[in-house]
């Protein structure tokens, strides 16, 4: 591919045969794009171009991460490997990277999943019996409403947010299918079923764990997009470095390490120590406080089987006698999931805007 062909692509918009990215996305995202092109009409990925409503802007790629290595890692995820060509190219004094992929005769899978292009979107092709974007609520209408809302949140989202929402959608399907034990009497009352009480705690704890995972994954995307944000005076051990297969794997590991403060319930502490999230200015003090309260419920469910202790009373001083079981009806859990998903939507939009993250 020569410079004239590249210039022609830069002036175009995303389509069924063209993907433009301002920054280097994770290898898994590249793998999904390659598979979707190979399974449709073939196409080109051009990295280092910022999509604008008027005219696209040539930004260039940072030299801190090597697109060749990440592309090879993406290709290793594909079965069978499609016919591709890729290389760096200089445009307007800046370094871009292109990947061309042809149409495959057979289906190309990404770790067993089938992706296709639908217009400019990369979508997983539903398998037989896969969940629909909509869901008919069988016992509690709010579950169906939230299902539609969370699917709507998927538009223009990072890979981290899409993964987060898939988890919440799975949780809602469980709420819908297991109403007999999760809310046998009423969704407005805590379940009287012993197994249902245990499952409620597990599902809520998992939902809050998923919020932590989202932030870790988002940090990873930011580090790849803006490698300079990773640079600091913080020390790492040689063992930590050698335990990672490559630089990208180390960055993923380091992003997970950054979640330590959050796991202790300190949202404010996490934001203070992670400039990448702090600079987004996405969360108000009140929202930070509410998230800390939700994490305290998660801690209680995960480590105390829901039995109220003195630490919990510091966050919830009224209405929860010590050594009693904390229980929530499904209606309240749904409201909390909606709140957290709304917070994630705010953070994600701010991160996309500030760091030009891939969507």
PDB file of C-alpha atoms in Angstrom, residues 137-140 170-185 187 191 195-197 199-200 330:
ATOM      1  CA  UNK A 137     -39.326  -9.817  31.499  1.00  0.00           C
ATOM      2  CA  UNK A 138     -41.200 -12.793  32.924  1.00  0.00           C
ATOM      3  CA  UNK A 139     -41.738 -11.599  36.484  1.00  0.00           C
ATOM      4  CA  UNK A 140     -40.387  -8.087  37.000  1.00  0.00           C
ATOM      5  CA  UNK A 170     -25.925 -11.775  31.981  1.00  0.00           C
ATOM      6  CA  UNK A 171     -26.843 -10.849  35.554  1.00  0.00           C
ATOM      7  CA  UNK A 172     -30.198  -9.481  34.403  1.00  0.00           C
ATOM      8  CA  UNK A 173     -30.908 -12.699  32.504  1.00  0.00           C
ATOM      9  CA  UNK A 174     -30.327 -14.611  35.735  1.00  0.00           C
ATOM     10  CA  UNK A 175     -32.694 -12.256  37.571  1.00  0.00           C
ATOM     11  CA  UNK A 176     -35.293 -12.949  34.898  1.00  0.00           C
ATOM     12  CA  UNK A 177     -34.860 -16.728  34.840  1.00  0.00           C
ATOM     13  CA  UNK A 178     -34.580 -17.299  38.607  1.00  0.00           C
ATOM     14  CA  UNK A 179     -37.407 -15.172  39.922  1.00  0.00           C
ATOM     15  CA  UNK A 180     -38.772 -18.156  41.821  1.00  0.00           C
ATOM     16  CA  UNK A 181     -35.875 -18.051  44.278  1.00  0.00           C
ATOM     17  CA  UNK A 182     -34.630 -14.449  43.933  1.00  0.00           C
ATOM     18  CA  UNK A 183     -38.013 -12.785  44.469  1.00  0.00           C
ATOM     19  CA  UNK A 184     -40.607 -15.514  45.143  1.00  0.00           C
ATOM     20  CA  UNK A 185     -43.012 -13.167  46.929  1.00  0.00           C
ATOM     21  CA  UNK A 187     -39.334  -7.950  43.803  1.00  0.00           C
ATOM     22  CA  UNK A 191     -36.201 -13.145  49.137  1.00  0.00           C
ATOM     23  CA  UNK A 195     -30.568 -20.294  48.410  1.00  0.00           C
ATOM     24  CA  UNK A 196     -31.945 -17.103  46.906  1.00  0.00           C
ATOM     25  CA  UNK A 197     -30.325 -15.026  49.672  1.00  0.00           C
ATOM     26  CA  UNK A 199     -27.350 -16.107  45.198  1.00  0.00           C
ATOM     27  CA  UNK A 200     -28.348 -12.465  45.691  1.00  0.00           C
ATOM     28  CA  UNK A 330     -34.140  -7.378  43.654  1.00  0.00           C
TER      29      UNK A 330
END
